[in-house]
Amino acid sequence: MAEGDYFSIGSIVSCNTLHGHKVQGEVMAFDHGSKMLILKNPAASGKGNAHDVKILNLNMVSDVNVVKECTEPPPALTSINLAKISARARQNIEEKKRQVDYIGIGVSTEGQQLFNAITKTITDVHWDGKNIVVMNKVTIRPPYGLEDCRGRDANHQAIQHVKKIIEKHLRDLEQETRSSPA
């Protein structure tokens, strides 16, 4: 690529990578300094309002051809909804904090695995020392078996639901150990 070469936004280019893949799309952006080219195509999912975006390092491309040069100026940039971005960032931070709280300190691997299995179904779960507390109604003590599951009322719907989760988790573990080579 010569020193003054660049790609116009909106142009259609076709590239052959050093790995033998052919990539074609509309130029969204190009940075000459880093030799990065960003191409977009209609989404493979078929959604009309979405696009597949590929970022190509031109150092890893053997051949680039401009299929259709765009002579029009690029469209104006769309506005960014800062409130939506801030809300999403706050939500992601809260989720990461919750995930950190999901890590039990000084608990067995079996206990942590059961905790993780429960959080896939129920989000109101926390550690109380080495005990797993579900919905503040059910407590599971080490070694985290069915018989270690206690609640205020043995027939309460919450304890029955948690026991079903424990049973499924134990079945999955048993099946996993049977299918793994020894």
Tab-separated table of C-alpha atoms in Angstrom:
chain	number	residue	atom	x	y	z
A	1	MET	CA	0.000	0.000	0.000
A	2	ALA	CA	1.477	3.332	-1.036
A	3	GLU	CA	1.925	6.200	1.432
A	4	GLY	CA	-1.048	8.275	0.233
A	5	ASP	CA	-3.495	5.367	-0.221
A	6	TYR	CA	-6.756	5.429	1.665
A	7	PHE	CA	-10.284	4.069	1.380
A	8	SER	CA	-13.316	6.304	1.067
A	9	ILE	CA	-16.134	5.681	3.526
A	10	GLY	CA	-18.986	4.009	1.675
A	11	SER	CA	-16.763	2.319	-0.918
A	12	ILE	CA	-17.110	-1.423	-1.470
A	13	VAL	CA	-13.816	-3.300	-1.164
A	14	SER	CA	-12.797	-6.925	-1.478
A	15	CYS	CA	-9.822	-8.339	0.440
A	16	ASN	CA	-7.948	-11.647	0.475
A	17	THR	CA	-6.385	-12.407	3.840
A	18	LEU	CA	-3.086	-14.204	4.342
A	19	HIS	CA	-5.184	-17.077	5.745
A	20	GLY	CA	-6.972	-17.544	2.430
A	21	HIS	CA	-10.301	-15.920	3.369
A	22	LYS	CA	-12.074	-13.509	1.070
A	23	VAL	CA	-13.773	-10.577	2.811
A	24	GLN	CA	-15.931	-8.000	1.071
A	25	GLY	CA	-17.929	-5.116	2.494
A	26	GLU	CA	-18.649	-1.425	2.715
A	27	VAL	CA	-15.905	0.738	4.247
A	28	MET	CA	-17.021	2.194	7.567
A	29	ALA	CA	-13.629	3.532	8.626
A	30	PHE	CA	-9.960	3.350	7.766
A	31	ASP	CA	-6.932	4.328	9.838
A	32	HIS	CA	-3.811	4.705	7.744
A	33	GLY	CA	-1.424	4.802	10.736
A	34	SER	CA	-2.481	1.437	12.118
A	35	LYS	CA	-3.561	0.069	8.712
A	36	MET	CA	-6.925	-0.970	10.144
A	37	LEU	CA	-9.922	-1.220	7.821
A	38	ILE	CA	-13.468	-1.610	9.138
A	39	LEU	CA	-16.048	-3.164	6.819
A	40	LYS	CA	-19.776	-3.695	7.294
A	41	ASN	CA	-22.224	-6.082	5.664
A	42	PRO	CA	-25.908	-6.822	6.173
A	43	ALA	CA	-26.345	-8.973	9.291
A	44	ALA	CA	-26.075	-12.720	8.756
A	45	SER	CA	-29.047	-13.016	11.133
A	46	GLY	CA	-31.188	-11.231	8.548
A	47	LYS	CA	-32.163	-8.401	10.898
A	48	GLY	CA	-32.613	-5.297	8.796
A	49	ASN	CA	-31.469	-2.842	11.451
A	50	ALA	CA	-28.220	-4.695	12.245
A	51	HIS	CA	-24.900	-5.194	10.485
A	52	ASP	CA	-21.966	-7.555	10.726
A	53	VAL	CA	-18.771	-5.560	11.222
A	54	LYS	CA	-15.285	-6.860	10.465
A	55	ILE	CA	-12.033	-5.196	11.464
A	56	LEU	CA	-9.128	-6.064	9.212
A	57	ASN	CA	-5.458	-5.479	9.872
A	58	LEU	CA	-4.163	-4.736	6.385
A	59	ASN	CA	-0.773	-6.169	7.394
A	60	MET	CA	-2.611	-9.521	7.329
A	61	VAL	CA	-4.169	-8.960	3.891
A	62	SER	CA	-2.516	-10.068	0.647
A	63	ASP	CA	-4.774	-8.301	-1.841
A	64	VAL	CA	-7.246	-5.398	-1.683
A	65	ASN	CA	-9.497	-4.379	-4.574
A	66	VAL	CA	-11.921	-1.482	-4.670
A	67	VAL	CA	-15.081	-2.975	-6.159
A	68	LYS	CA	-17.027	0.293	-6.154
A	69	GLU	CA	-15.547	3.675	-5.266
A	70	CYS	CA	-17.794	6.006	-3.306
A	71	THR	CA	-17.661	9.585	-4.601
A	72	GLU	CA	-20.273	11.055	-2.267
A	73	PRO	CA	-19.314	12.626	1.060
A	74	PRO	CA	-19.823	10.317	4.062
A	75	PRO	CA	-23.183	10.557	5.828
A	76	ALA	CA	-23.458	12.641	8.986
A	77	LEU	CA	-22.680	10.775	12.179
A	78	THR	CA	-25.690	9.684	14.189
A	79	SER	CA	-26.197	11.155	17.630
A	80	ILE	CA	-25.221	9.110	20.654
A	81	ASN	CA	-27.731	8.559	23.441
A	82	LEU	CA	-25.486	9.258	26.431
A	83	ALA	CA	-28.220	8.441	28.939
A	84	LYS	CA	-28.641	4.978	27.421
A	85	ILE	CA	-24.871	4.383	27.393
A	86	SER	CA	-24.564	5.543	31.028
A	87	ALA	CA	-27.439	3.286	32.088
A	88	ARG	CA	-25.857	0.315	30.311
A	89	ALA	CA	-22.465	1.041	31.918
A	90	ARG	CA	-24.082	1.292	35.378
A	91	GLN	CA	-25.939	-1.978	34.770
A	92	ASN	CA	-22.719	-3.729	33.675
A	93	ILE	CA	-20.840	-2.432	36.739
A	94	GLU	CA	-23.619	-3.668	39.047
A	95	GLU	CA	-23.543	-7.075	37.350
A	96	LYS	CA	-19.750	-7.333	37.752
A	97	LYS	CA	-20.041	-6.390	41.443
A	98	ARG	CA	-22.705	-9.070	41.881
A	99	GLN	CA	-20.443	-11.607	40.172
A	100	VAL	CA	-17.612	-10.708	42.567
A	101	ASP	CA	-19.995	-11.281	45.478
A	102	TYR	CA	-20.797	-14.692	43.990
A	103	ILE	CA	-17.291	-15.917	44.803
A	104	GLY	CA	-17.314	-17.764	48.101
A	105	ILE	CA	-14.282	-17.326	50.358
A	106	GLY	CA	-12.920	-20.531	51.867
A	107	VAL	CA	-15.625	-22.710	50.315
A	108	SER	CA	-15.099	-26.005	48.558
A	109	THR	CA	-15.102	-26.370	44.788
A	110	GLU	CA	-18.353	-28.357	45.088
A	111	GLY	CA	-19.964	-25.521	47.030
A	112	GLN	CA	-18.902	-22.907	44.488
A	113	GLN	CA	-20.119	-25.079	41.614
A	114	LEU	CA	-23.512	-25.525	43.282
A	115	PHE	CA	-23.720	-21.782	43.971
A	116	ASN	CA	-22.976	-21.063	40.300
A	117	ALA	CA	-25.628	-23.582	39.215
A	118	ILE	CA	-28.244	-21.949	41.455
A	119	THR	CA	-27.455	-18.437	40.172
A	120	LYS	CA	-28.273	-19.574	36.638
A	121	THR	CA	-31.900	-19.915	37.774
A	122	ILE	CA	-32.215	-17.656	40.833
A	123	THR	CA	-30.380	-14.338	41.211
A	124	ASP	CA	-31.253	-13.767	44.884
A	125	VAL	CA	-28.400	-15.911	46.222
A	126	HIS	CA	-25.543	-14.977	48.561
A	127	TRP	CA	-22.923	-16.474	50.816
A	128	ASP	CA	-23.260	-16.435	54.616
A	129	GLY	CA	-19.830	-17.691	55.577
A	130	LYS	CA	-19.673	-21.142	53.975
A	131	ASN	CA	-23.465	-21.442	53.718
A	132	ILE	CA	-25.419	-20.697	50.550
A	133	VAL	CA	-28.526	-18.604	51.231
A	134	VAL	CA	-31.251	-18.601	48.563
A	135	MET	CA	-33.999	-15.933	48.620
A	136	ASN	CA	-33.348	-15.539	52.381
A	137	LYS	CA	-35.581	-18.613	52.808
A	138	VAL	CA	-33.322	-21.586	52.107
A	139	THR	CA	-29.865	-22.351	53.514
A	140	ILE	CA	-27.527	-24.982	52.128
A	141	ARG	CA	-24.692	-26.002	54.453
A	142	PRO	CA	-21.500	-27.893	53.562
A	143	PRO	CA	-21.071	-30.451	52.047
A	144	TYR	CA	-23.944	-29.019	49.936
A	145	GLY	CA	-26.040	-32.140	49.351
A	146	LEU	CA	-29.830	-32.503	49.348
A	147	GLU	CA	-29.847	-33.378	53.047
A	148	ASP	CA	-27.917	-30.146	53.766
A	149	CYS	CA	-30.716	-28.002	52.356
A	150	ARG	CA	-32.825	-26.389	55.096
A	151	GLY	CA	-35.653	-23.899	55.159
A	152	ARG	CA	-38.187	-22.475	57.590
A	153	ASP	CA	-40.822	-24.889	56.310
A	154	ALA	CA	-39.683	-28.248	54.878
A	155	ASN	CA	-42.616	-28.295	52.443
A	156	HIS	CA	-42.246	-24.675	51.368
A	157	GLN	CA	-42.245	-24.095	47.608
A	158	ALA	CA	-38.846	-22.310	47.725
A	159	ILE	CA	-37.070	-25.244	49.378
A	160	GLN	CA	-38.645	-27.689	46.923
A	161	HIS	CA	-37.476	-25.543	44.002
A	162	VAL	CA	-33.924	-25.278	45.376
A	163	LYS	CA	-33.815	-29.042	45.971
A	164	LYS	CA	-34.753	-29.618	42.326
A	165	ILE	CA	-31.861	-27.374	41.284
A	166	ILE	CA	-29.491	-29.313	43.574
A	167	GLU	CA	-30.734	-32.647	42.175
A	168	LYS	CA	-30.169	-31.480	38.607
A	169	HIS	CA	-26.718	-30.135	39.502
A	170	LEU	CA	-25.737	-33.443	41.128
A	171	ARG	CA	-27.044	-35.406	38.101
A	172	ASP	CA	-25.077	-33.158	35.756
A	173	LEU	CA	-21.902	-33.640	37.824
A	174	GLU	CA	-22.385	-37.419	37.880
A	175	GLN	CA	-22.963	-37.512	34.134
A	176	GLU	CA	-19.905	-35.324	33.573
A	177	THR	CA	-17.659	-37.611	35.633
A	178	ARG	CA	-18.991	-40.698	33.823
A	179	SER	CA	-18.363	-39.222	30.374
A	180	SER	CA	-14.888	-37.847	31.111
A	181	PRO	CA	-11.937	-40.188	30.483
A	182	ALA	CA	-10.181	-41.429	33.605
